[in-house]
Short mmCIF file of C-alpha atoms in Angstrom, two decimals:
data_model
loop_
_atom_site.label_atom_id
_atom_site.label_comp_id
_atom_site.label_asym_id
_atom_site.label_seq_id
_atom_site.Cartn_x
_atom_site.Cartn_y
_atom_site.Cartn_z
CA UNK Q 1 -61.55 261.26 -88.52
CA UNK Q 2 -64.58 263.33 -90.82
CA UNK Q 3 -65.15 265.65 -87.84
CA UNK Q 4 -61.67 267.20 -87.66
CA UNK Q 5 -62.96 268.31 -91.51
CA UNK Q 6 -65.48 270.21 -90.40
CA UNK Q 7 -65.92 273.68 -89.20
CA UNK Q 8 -67.69 273.41 -84.99
CA UNK Q 9 -70.42 275.76 -86.06
CA UNK Q 10 -71.05 272.78 -87.95
CA UNK Q 11 -70.83 270.26 -85.55
CA UNK Q 12 -72.50 271.98 -82.88
CA UNK Q 13 -75.54 271.70 -85.38
CA UNK Q 14 -75.10 268.33 -87.04
CA UNK Q 15 -75.52 267.79 -82.70
CA UNK Q 16 -78.11 269.78 -82.30
CA UNK Q 17 -80.69 268.25 -85.22
CA UNK Q 18 -79.24 264.77 -83.85
CA UNK Q 19 -81.06 265.50 -81.12
CA UNK Q 20 -83.91 266.64 -82.00
CA UNK Q 21 -84.62 263.66 -83.85
CA UNK Q 22 -84.29 261.22 -81.46
CA UNK Q 23 -88.34 261.37 -80.85
CA UNK Q 24 -89.26 260.55 -84.59
CA UNK Q 25 -86.72 257.49 -84.54
CA UNK Q 26 -88.55 255.98 -81.86
CA UNK Q 27 -91.43 257.02 -83.87
CA UNK Q 28 -90.38 255.68 -87.11
CA UNK Q 29 -88.78 252.62 -86.07
CA UNK Q 30 -92.10 250.47 -86.04
CA UNK Q 31 -92.53 246.73 -84.90
CA UNK Q 32 -89.00 244.78 -84.65
CA UNK Q 33 -88.78 242.00 -86.64
CA UNK Q 34 -87.47 239.07 -84.29
CA UNK Q 35 -87.02 235.99 -86.64
CA UNK Q 36 -87.69 232.86 -85.24
CA UNK Q 37 -85.30 230.26 -84.41
CA UNK Q 38 -85.30 228.12 -87.70
CA UNK Q 39 -85.67 231.44 -89.96
CA UNK Q 40 -82.52 232.83 -88.03
CA UNK Q 41 -80.44 230.17 -88.44
CA UNK Q 42 -81.44 229.01 -91.96
CA UNK Q 43 -80.34 233.31 -92.91
CA UNK Q 44 -76.61 232.65 -90.93
CA UNK Q 45 -76.13 229.13 -92.00
CA UNK Q 46 -77.78 229.99 -95.97
CA UNK Q 47 -77.50 233.12 -96.97
CA UNK Q 48 -78.08 232.46 -100.69
CA UNK Q 49 -81.42 231.18 -99.95
CA UNK Q 50 -82.56 228.13 -102.10
CA UNK Q 51 -83.27 224.64 -101.92
CA UNK Q 52 -80.73 224.59 -98.67
CA UNK Q 53 -82.04 226.94 -97.02
CA UNK Q 54 -85.52 225.18 -97.63
CA UNK Q 55 -84.37 222.01 -96.01
CA UNK Q 56 -82.83 223.60 -93.31
CA UNK Q 57 -85.95 225.62 -92.30
CA UNK Q 58 -87.87 222.31 -92.21
CA UNK Q 59 -84.41 220.22 -90.47
CA UNK Q 60 -84.00 222.18 -87.75
CA UNK Q 61 -86.81 223.73 -85.08
CA UNK Q 62 -88.87 222.65 -82.27
CA UNK Q 63 -91.53 221.39 -85.07
CA UNK Q 64 -89.09 218.80 -86.63
CA UNK Q 65 -91.49 216.04 -88.36
CA UNK Q 66 -89.21 212.63 -87.80
CA UNK Q 67 -88.33 210.65 -90.20
CA UNK Q 68 -86.46 207.13 -90.64
CA UNK Q 69 -83.08 207.32 -92.64
CA UNK Q 70 -82.15 204.83 -95.53
CA UNK Q 71 -79.54 202.82 -93.88
CA UNK Q 72 -76.96 205.01 -96.40
CA UNK Q 73 -77.62 207.94 -93.85
CA UNK Q 74 -77.69 205.73 -90.60
CA UNK Q 75 -74.36 204.61 -92.42
CA UNK Q 76 -73.27 208.43 -92.66
CA UNK Q 77 -74.85 210.01 -89.64
CA UNK Q 78 -72.12 207.27 -87.80
CA UNK Q 79 -69.01 207.98 -89.83
CA UNK Q 80 -69.53 212.35 -88.89
CA UNK Q 81 -69.76 211.37 -85.29
CA UNK Q 82 -66.47 209.87 -85.56
CA UNK Q 83 -64.22 213.09 -84.18
CA UNK Q 84 -60.62 211.52 -86.67
CA UNK Q 85 -63.33 210.84 -89.56
CA UNK Q 86 -65.17 213.78 -89.91
CA UNK Q 87 -61.70 216.15 -89.45
CA UNK Q 88 -59.89 213.89 -91.77
CA UNK Q 89 -62.69 214.58 -94.40
CA UNK Q 90 -62.42 217.97 -93.70
CA UNK Q 91 -58.61 218.42 -94.24
CA UNK Q 92 -59.56 216.06 -97.63
CA UNK Q 93 -61.69 218.09 -99.13
CA UNK Q 94 -59.99 221.99 -99.04
CA UNK Q 95 -57.03 220.12 -100.58
CA UNK Q 96 -58.80 219.64 -103.67
CA UNK Q 97 -58.37 222.57 -105.98
CA UNK Q 98 -62.12 222.53 -106.60
CA UNK Q 99 -63.25 222.77 -103.05
CA UNK Q 100 -64.66 226.13 -103.81
CA UNK Q 101 -65.44 229.39 -101.07
CA UNK Q 102 -68.93 228.91 -101.79
CA UNK Q 103 -68.21 224.96 -101.37
CA UNK Q 104 -65.99 225.27 -98.16
CA UNK Q 105 -69.72 227.14 -96.60
CA UNK Q 106 -72.30 224.72 -97.70
CA UNK Q 107 -70.30 221.91 -96.05
CA UNK Q 108 -69.92 224.08 -92.97
CA UNK Q 109 -73.42 224.49 -92.90
CA UNK Q 110 -74.53 221.18 -93.66
CA UNK Q 111 -72.32 219.69 -91.18
CA UNK Q 112 -73.47 222.35 -88.85
CA UNK Q 113 -77.60 220.91 -89.30
CA UNK Q 114 -76.55 217.93 -88.74
CA UNK Q 115 -75.27 217.93 -85.59
CA UNK Q 116 -77.34 220.96 -83.87
CA UNK Q 117 -79.01 218.30 -81.91
CA UNK Q 118 -75.34 217.92 -80.50
CA UNK Q 119 -73.39 221.25 -80.27
CA UNK Q 120 -70.76 219.90 -77.64
CA UNK Q 121 -69.79 217.40 -80.18
CA UNK Q 122 -69.38 220.18 -83.11
CA UNK Q 123 -67.89 222.60 -80.71
CA UNK Q 124 -64.94 219.33 -79.85
CA UNK Q 125 -64.62 219.37 -83.94
CA UNK Q 126 -64.90 222.97 -84.35
CA UNK Q 127 -61.97 223.60 -81.79
CA UNK Q 128 -59.60 220.77 -83.57
CA UNK Q 129 -60.05 222.37 -86.98
CA UNK Q 130 -59.45 225.78 -85.63
CA UNK Q 131 -55.66 224.17 -83.60
CA UNK Q 132 -55.06 222.61 -86.89
CA UNK Q 133 -55.49 226.15 -88.84
CA UNK Q 134 -53.67 228.40 -86.83
CA UNK Q 135 -50.78 225.81 -86.72
CA UNK Q 136 -51.15 226.31 -90.57
CA UNK Q 137 -51.44 229.88 -91.53
CA UNK Q 138 -50.67 231.58 -87.69
CA UNK Q 139 -47.19 231.62 -88.21
CA UNK Q 140 -47.35 233.67 -91.07
CA UNK Q 141 -50.09 235.57 -91.17
CA UNK Q 142 -52.09 235.39 -87.81
CA UNK Q 143 -53.39 238.93 -88.29
CA UNK Q 144 -55.61 237.72 -91.43
CA UNK Q 145 -56.67 234.90 -89.31
CA UNK Q 146 -60.84 234.43 -89.35
CA UNK Q 147 -61.42 238.10 -90.67
CA UNK Q 148 -62.36 235.98 -94.05
CA UNK Q 149 -64.61 232.92 -94.34
CA UNK Q 150 -62.26 231.29 -96.84
CA UNK Q 151 -62.66 227.48 -94.55
CA UNK Q 152 -64.86 225.02 -94.07
CA UNK Q 153 -63.45 225.72 -89.72
CA UNK Q 154 -63.98 229.68 -90.10
CA UNK Q 155 -67.53 229.14 -91.15
CA UNK Q 156 -68.54 226.85 -88.56
CA UNK Q 157 -67.31 229.19 -86.04
CA UNK Q 158 -69.93 232.20 -87.69
CA UNK Q 159 -72.60 229.18 -87.55
CA UNK Q 160 -71.59 228.50 -83.98
CA UNK Q 161 -71.42 231.56 -82.60
CA UNK Q 162 -74.86 232.96 -84.13
CA UNK Q 163 -76.64 230.05 -82.51
CA UNK Q 164 -75.10 230.59 -79.44
CA UNK Q 165 -75.79 234.10 -78.89
CA UNK Q 166 -79.16 233.78 -80.90
CA UNK Q 167 -80.64 233.84 -77.43
CA UNK Q 168 -78.99 237.18 -75.83
CA UNK Q 169 -79.92 238.59 -79.36
CA UNK Q 170 -83.52 238.57 -78.89
CA UNK Q 171 -83.46 239.18 -75.16
CA UNK Q 172 -81.06 241.28 -74.09
CA UNK Q 173 -79.03 243.40 -76.76
CA UNK Q 174 -81.43 242.77 -80.11
CA UNK Q 175 -83.84 246.49 -79.90
CA UNK Q 176 -80.89 248.44 -78.75
CA UNK Q 177 -78.83 246.76 -81.81
CA UNK Q 178 -82.07 247.59 -84.31
CA UNK Q 179 -82.50 250.55 -83.45
CA UNK Q 180 -78.83 251.64 -84.03
CA UNK Q 181 -79.13 250.42 -87.28
CA UNK Q 182 -82.03 251.97 -88.31
CA UNK Q 183 -80.78 255.67 -86.92
CA UNK Q 184 -77.78 254.95 -89.04
CA UNK Q 185 -80.18 254.20 -92.10
CA UNK Q 186 -82.56 257.05 -91.22
CA UNK Q 187 -79.43 259.49 -90.78
CA UNK Q 188 -77.93 258.10 -94.28
CA UNK Q 189 -81.43 258.10 -95.74
CA UNK Q 190 -81.37 262.02 -95.28
CA UNK Q 191 -78.09 262.70 -97.83
CA UNK Q 192 -77.43 261.76 -101.13
CA UNK Q 193 -76.40 258.13 -101.49
CA UNK Q 194 -75.38 257.35 -104.87
CA UNK Q 195 -77.05 254.47 -106.82
CA UNK Q 196 -73.70 253.30 -108.59
CA UNK Q 197 -70.92 253.21 -105.71
CA UNK Q 198 -73.28 253.31 -102.62
CA UNK Q 199 -71.80 255.96 -101.45
CA UNK Q 200 -73.37 259.00 -99.09
CA UNK Q 201 -73.65 262.26 -97.66
CA UNK Q 202 -74.19 261.70 -94.67
CA UNK Q 203 -71.67 258.51 -93.78
CA UNK Q 204 -69.15 257.59 -90.42
CA UNK Q 205 -66.86 255.86 -92.80
CA UNK Q 206 -63.89 258.46 -94.87
CA UNK Q 207 -63.76 255.87 -97.67
CA UNK Q 208 -67.63 256.15 -98.24
CA UNK Q 209 -68.49 259.67 -98.09
CA UNK Q 210 -69.53 261.86 -101.04
CA UNK Q 211 -67.92 264.34 -102.06
CA UNK Q 212 -69.24 265.94 -104.27
CA UNK Q 213 -73.41 265.66 -103.60
CA UNK Q 214 -75.22 267.22 -105.77
CA UNK Q 215 -77.71 269.50 -105.12
CA UNK Q 216 -80.85 267.68 -103.58
CA UNK Q 217 -84.07 269.26 -101.45
CA UNK Q 218 -86.72 267.06 -99.30
CA UNK Q 219 -89.84 265.86 -100.74
CA UNK Q 220 -93.23 264.67 -98.51
CA UNK Q 221 -94.77 262.21 -101.28
CA UNK Q 222 -98.49 260.17 -100.92
CA UNK Q 223 -97.84 256.83 -101.67
CA UNK Q 224 -101.09 255.28 -102.19
CA UNK Q 225 -100.80 251.13 -103.28
CA UNK Q 226 -103.04 249.17 -105.45
CA UNK Q 227 -105.64 247.08 -104.02
CA UNK Q 228 -107.26 244.63 -106.08
CA UNK Q 229 -107.14 244.74 -110.39
CA UNK Q 230 -110.39 247.07 -110.34
CA UNK Q 231 -107.79 250.37 -110.36
CA UNK Q 232 -108.84 250.78 -106.63
CA UNK Q 233 -105.98 252.09 -104.84
CA UNK Q 234 -105.23 252.52 -100.10
CA UNK Q 235 -105.65 255.72 -98.09
CA UNK Q 236 -101.53 256.93 -98.96
CA UNK Q 237 -98.95 256.45 -96.46
CA UNK Q 238 -96.70 259.74 -96.68
CA UNK Q 239 -92.86 258.81 -97.64
CA UNK Q 240 -89.76 261.12 -97.20
CA UNK Q 241 -87.31 260.96 -100.05
CA UNK Q 242 -85.26 263.39 -102.22
CA UNK Q 243 -85.26 264.79 -105.38
CA UNK Q 244 -82.27 263.35 -106.25
CA UNK Q 245 -83.13 259.79 -105.42
CA UNK Q 246 -83.31 257.55 -108.34
CA UNK Q 247 -86.14 255.11 -108.54
CA UNK Q 248 -85.25 252.71 -107.51
CA UNK Q 249 -84.20 254.31 -104.61
CA UNK Q 250 -87.04 255.61 -104.17
CA UNK Q 251 -89.39 252.18 -104.31
CA UNK Q 252 -87.25 251.08 -101.33
CA UNK Q 253 -88.07 254.03 -99.50
CA UNK Q 254 -91.47 253.32 -99.76
CA UNK Q 255 -91.25 249.24 -98.87
CA UNK Q 256 -89.03 250.49 -95.94
CA UNK Q 257 -91.94 253.03 -94.28
CA UNK Q 258 -94.91 250.46 -95.12
CA UNK Q 259 -92.19 247.60 -93.23
CA UNK Q 260 -92.24 250.42 -90.46
CA UNK Q 261 -95.68 252.01 -90.47
CA UNK Q 262 -97.12 248.15 -90.61
CA UNK Q 263 -95.21 245.92 -88.91
CA UNK Q 264 -94.66 243.99 -91.50
CA UNK Q 265 -93.73 243.79 -95.20
CA UNK Q 266 -94.93 244.83 -98.50
CA UNK Q 267 -96.95 241.73 -100.51
CA UNK Q 268 -94.24 242.36 -103.58
CA UNK Q 269 -90.39 242.14 -103.23
CA UNK Q 270 -88.62 245.32 -104.98
CA UNK Q 271 -87.86 244.62 -108.27
CA UNK Q 272 -91.45 242.70 -108.38
CA UNK Q 273 -92.50 247.04 -108.10
CA UNK Q 274 -93.55 249.55 -110.16
CA UNK Q 275 -94.12 253.26 -109.33
CA UNK Q 276 -95.97 255.80 -111.69
CA UNK Q 277 -96.48 259.19 -110.89
CA UNK Q 278 -99.93 261.28 -111.09
CA UNK Q 279 -99.32 264.17 -113.19
CA UNK Q 280 -102.11 265.98 -114.70
CA UNK Q 281 -104.63 263.51 -113.86
CA UNK Q 282 -102.63 260.71 -115.84
CA UNK Q 283 -99.94 258.16 -114.20
CA UNK Q 284 -96.68 258.67 -115.75
CA UNK Q 285 -94.43 256.02 -115.87
CA UNK Q 286 -90.92 256.06 -113.34
CA UNK Q 287 -88.14 253.79 -114.85
CA UNK Q 288 -84.57 254.78 -113.67
CA UNK Q 289 -83.89 254.80 -117.83
CA UNK Q 290 -86.02 255.35 -120.99
CA UNK Q 291 -86.15 257.02 -123.48
CA UNK Q 292 -86.42 260.59 -121.89
CA UNK Q 293 -82.93 259.23 -119.95
CA UNK Q 294 -80.27 262.08 -120.42
CA UNK Q 295 -76.54 260.56 -122.42
CA UNK Q 296 -73.31 262.30 -121.30
CA UNK Q 297 -70.78 260.67 -123.62
CA UNK Q 298 -71.00 256.95 -123.12
CA UNK Q 299 -72.68 257.29 -119.75
CA UNK Q 300 -76.33 257.19 -119.34
CA UNK Q 301 -77.62 258.92 -116.22
CA UNK Q 302 -80.08 257.02 -114.09
CA UNK Q 303 -83.62 258.77 -113.66
CA UNK Q 304 -84.04 261.01 -110.46
CA UNK Q 305 -87.99 262.41 -109.18
CA UNK Q 306 -86.01 265.67 -110.07
CA UNK Q 307 -86.01 263.96 -113.39
CA UNK Q 308 -89.65 263.76 -113.66
CA UNK Q 309 -90.14 267.21 -111.71
CA UNK Q 310 -91.99 265.26 -109.42
CA UNK Q 311 -92.93 267.69 -106.86
CA UNK Q 312 -93.38 268.12 -103.11
CA UNK Q 313 -97.01 266.67 -102.16
CA UNK Q 314 -96.93 265.05 -105.25
CA UNK Q 315 -98.89 261.54 -105.52
CA UNK Q 316 -97.40 258.28 -106.40
CA UNK Q 317 -98.89 255.02 -107.03
CA UNK Q 318 -97.65 251.45 -106.09
CA UNK Q 319 -98.46 248.56 -108.31
CA UNK Q 320 -97.02 244.93 -109.30
CA UNK Q 321 -95.27 244.02 -112.58
CA UNK Q 322 -96.62 241.00 -112.27
CA UNK Q 323 -100.37 242.32 -112.83
CA UNK Q 324 -99.07 245.66 -114.57
CA UNK Q 325 -95.85 244.35 -116.84
CA UNK Q 326 -93.07 248.09 -117.93
CA UNK Q 327 -93.49 249.84 -119.91
CA UNK Q 328 -89.62 250.67 -120.94
CA UNK Q 329 -87.71 247.30 -121.84
CA UNK Q 330 -84.36 249.47 -120.75
CA UNK Q 331 -85.45 248.51 -117.54
CA UNK Q 332 -83.19 245.59 -116.78
CA UNK Q 333 -80.02 247.34 -117.95
CA UNK Q 334 -79.26 248.30 -114.76
CA UNK Q 335 -79.17 244.74 -113.65
CA UNK Q 336 -75.84 243.68 -116.12
CA UNK Q 337 -72.53 243.74 -115.24
CA UNK Q 338 -71.10 246.37 -116.53
CA UNK Q 339 -73.58 248.22 -115.05
CA UNK Q 340 -70.87 250.80 -113.23
CA UNK Q 341 -69.26 251.18 -116.08
CA UNK Q 342 -72.29 252.71 -118.49
CA UNK Q 343 -74.67 254.14 -116.30
CA UNK Q 344 -74.23 257.25 -113.04
CA UNK Q 345 -76.45 258.86 -110.51
CA UNK Q 346 -74.24 261.98 -110.68
CA UNK Q 347 -72.48 263.46 -114.08
CA UNK Q 348 -69.31 262.65 -114.44
CA UNK Q 349 -66.08 264.59 -114.03
#
């Protein structure tokens, strides 16, 4: 649909650019980060992490430590092996108004872990629950079925398919899917992406197209990582960025480049990283919001590399917030719920 809006010369130039960038893609992808089965399954079952994910990692896999359960656990295990009881329990839980979607997903994933060693029985239970769901909602809203995870059985189906597809993904199509996602990510990163709305200039969806993109230039930055606590830094890592990138977007590109280059993630998470720009022999902290941020009416503009006048070839130092607390007390403002109203990546209008 987007192609219909563009003149033919632009389409041809874009196609040629994509063809010439295939070699760059293969070079920049780096190692494919395949997860072992138990970490793959735990992320599918409990995407929010926490204690349930930790327990899941411990309870599935080949290195499970066999622990004799107490009498209560043994009794519960026998009950959930009764298909009629289990389906009635699920229906009863879902009739409770206080039983939220988050609760439904948690129950479904816990059942998947508990019955993980008997997938045939889990499949039978899932089929019975699916039939009940089809009879209940199929006549009134057939097009909405299984489009959103709003019931226990829908989450069960997601978990079941993930378990069954793991081997196929790992051995057959995983590499191709990873290359596809990497290619899309790299192409999107070559143009402006609004940090607030997440709309992009280079996108496959018209709904997510950034129609009013600000002027930008491409930058090659020399990024050094702090080593130890005595001020030593690593050899420079070249990172591609845009002058319109916000500080958080630059951090994300730095960590993504690090992972692609070395095949593993940087020791600190994005939220625990701060960056500094070397200017005239001293280092200037880069923050999304600080005292120099531009304010237009009630909107505070997020600081970009252009705002800090970071040139091509500039040196950036990456440090950990745990050892170097942030200078600006306003660094956490972006996390507030009213962030899209109070802050903007591009001038309003």
